[in-house]
XYZ file of C-alpha atoms in Angstrom:
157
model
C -45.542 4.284 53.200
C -45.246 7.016 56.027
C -47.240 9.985 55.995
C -47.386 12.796 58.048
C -49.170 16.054 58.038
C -47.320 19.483 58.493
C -50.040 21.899 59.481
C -49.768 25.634 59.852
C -50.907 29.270 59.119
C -48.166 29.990 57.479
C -48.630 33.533 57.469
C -46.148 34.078 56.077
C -43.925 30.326 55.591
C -40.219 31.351 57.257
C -37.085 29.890 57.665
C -37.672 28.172 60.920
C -40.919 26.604 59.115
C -39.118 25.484 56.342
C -35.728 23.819 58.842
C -38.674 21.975 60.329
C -40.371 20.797 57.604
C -37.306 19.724 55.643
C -36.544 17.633 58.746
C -40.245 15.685 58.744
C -39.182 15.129 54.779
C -36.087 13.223 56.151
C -38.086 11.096 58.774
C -41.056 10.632 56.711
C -41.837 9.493 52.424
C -44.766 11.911 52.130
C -45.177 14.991 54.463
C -48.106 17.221 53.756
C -48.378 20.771 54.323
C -51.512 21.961 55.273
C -52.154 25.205 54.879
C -54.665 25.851 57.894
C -56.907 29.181 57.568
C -58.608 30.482 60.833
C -61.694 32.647 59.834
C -61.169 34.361 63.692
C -57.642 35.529 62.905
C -56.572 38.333 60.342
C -54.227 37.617 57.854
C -52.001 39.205 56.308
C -52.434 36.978 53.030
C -55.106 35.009 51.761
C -54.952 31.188 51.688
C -53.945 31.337 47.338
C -50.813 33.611 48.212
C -49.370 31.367 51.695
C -49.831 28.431 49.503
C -47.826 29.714 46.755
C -45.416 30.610 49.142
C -45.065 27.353 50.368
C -45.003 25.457 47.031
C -42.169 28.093 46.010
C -40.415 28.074 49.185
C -40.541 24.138 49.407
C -39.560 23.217 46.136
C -36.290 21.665 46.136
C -38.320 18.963 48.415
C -39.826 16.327 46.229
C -42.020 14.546 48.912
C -43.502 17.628 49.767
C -46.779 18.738 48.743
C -49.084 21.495 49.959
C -52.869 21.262 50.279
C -55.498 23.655 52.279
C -56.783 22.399 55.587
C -60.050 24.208 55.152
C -62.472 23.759 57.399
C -62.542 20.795 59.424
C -61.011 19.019 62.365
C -56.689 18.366 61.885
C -57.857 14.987 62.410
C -60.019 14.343 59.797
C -57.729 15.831 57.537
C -54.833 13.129 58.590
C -57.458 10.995 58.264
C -58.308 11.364 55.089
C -55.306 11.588 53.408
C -53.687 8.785 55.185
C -51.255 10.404 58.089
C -50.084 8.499 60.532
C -48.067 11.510 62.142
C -48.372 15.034 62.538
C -44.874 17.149 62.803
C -44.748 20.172 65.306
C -41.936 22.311 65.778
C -41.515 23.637 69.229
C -39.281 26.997 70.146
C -40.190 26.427 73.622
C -41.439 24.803 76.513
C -44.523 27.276 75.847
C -44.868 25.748 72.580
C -44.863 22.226 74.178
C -47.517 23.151 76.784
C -49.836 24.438 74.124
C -49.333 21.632 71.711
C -49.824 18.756 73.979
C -53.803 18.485 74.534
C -54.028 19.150 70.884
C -51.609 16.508 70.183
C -53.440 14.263 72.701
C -56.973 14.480 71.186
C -55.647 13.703 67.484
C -54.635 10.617 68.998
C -57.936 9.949 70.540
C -60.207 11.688 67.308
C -57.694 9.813 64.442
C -55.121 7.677 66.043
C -52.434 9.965 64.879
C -48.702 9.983 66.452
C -47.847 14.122 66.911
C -44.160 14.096 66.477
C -42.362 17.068 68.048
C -39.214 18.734 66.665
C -37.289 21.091 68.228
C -36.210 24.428 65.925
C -33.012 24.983 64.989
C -31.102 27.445 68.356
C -31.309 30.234 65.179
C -34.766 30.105 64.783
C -36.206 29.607 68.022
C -36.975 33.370 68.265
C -39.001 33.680 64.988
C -42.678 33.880 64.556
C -44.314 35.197 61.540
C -46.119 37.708 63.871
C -42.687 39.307 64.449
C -41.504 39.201 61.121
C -44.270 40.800 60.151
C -44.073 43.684 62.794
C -40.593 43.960 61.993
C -40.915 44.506 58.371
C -43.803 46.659 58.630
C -41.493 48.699 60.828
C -38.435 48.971 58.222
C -36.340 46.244 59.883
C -33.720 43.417 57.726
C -35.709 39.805 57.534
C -34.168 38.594 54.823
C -32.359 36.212 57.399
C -35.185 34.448 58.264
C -37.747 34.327 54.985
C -37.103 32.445 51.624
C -36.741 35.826 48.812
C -40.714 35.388 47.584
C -41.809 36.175 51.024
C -39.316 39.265 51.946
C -39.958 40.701 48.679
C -43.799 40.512 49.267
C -43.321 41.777 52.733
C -41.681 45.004 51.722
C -44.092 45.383 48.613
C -46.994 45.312 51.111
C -45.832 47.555 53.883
């Protein structure tokens, strides 16, 4: 059985997150998304509320499941729940150039394959970052973020 790993903040999940993961669910039997918290960054929602957002927005996928990185390496992680691929989506070159030493020390700390997908032309300009800012700021997302996660969006700003 192939496994791969679908890591991310997820702060909040988006359209352009979910294109890409539906795609590793095509290429893959079991794709995990894990839900990665770093304690230097601010979120806007705790770990409990992106992973409900996930499970909600990811649904209609039945070999998807969502579990918390927590603390540890992305390698041990694959590791231990079997991986033999992490899936990346990349907007840009920019993307590329930051995954790629990551991608090359998972290979060296697990012996896991990074598999890279390019996004979908209508998504390549999303981040959650700018969602966010754009929401806060009174702006239309609902093109780019499953229902749960506009309606949460407005409710918090």
């Amino acid at each position: 059985m192939s496994r791969a790993v679908c890591p991310g903040s997820f702060d909040p999940i988006h359209n352009g997150h979910i294109e890409i993961i539906s795609r590793a669910a095509r290429l893959f039997d079991d794709v995990i998304v894990a839900v990665s918290t770093n304690y230097a960054k601010k979120y806007r929602f705790d770990t409990e509320e992106r992973m409900d957002f996930c499970t909600r927005s990811l649904a209609h996928l039945p070999n998807v499941r969502m579990l918390p990185l927590g603390d540890g390496l992305l390698a041990d992680f694959c590791a231990e729940h079997g991986a033999n691929a992490l899936v990346k989506g990349l907007r840009s070159g920019l993307d590329f150039d930051y995954e790629l030493p990551m991608s090359t020390m998972n290979r060296h700390l697990a012996d896991v394959d990074t598999v890279f997908l390019p996004t979908a032309t209508e998504f390549a300009h999303v981040s959650s970052s700018l969602l966010k800012e754009v929401a806060s700021l009174g702006g239309d997302i609902g093109p780019f973020v499953p229902d749960v996660v506009r309606e949460r969006l407005v409710q918090r700003d």
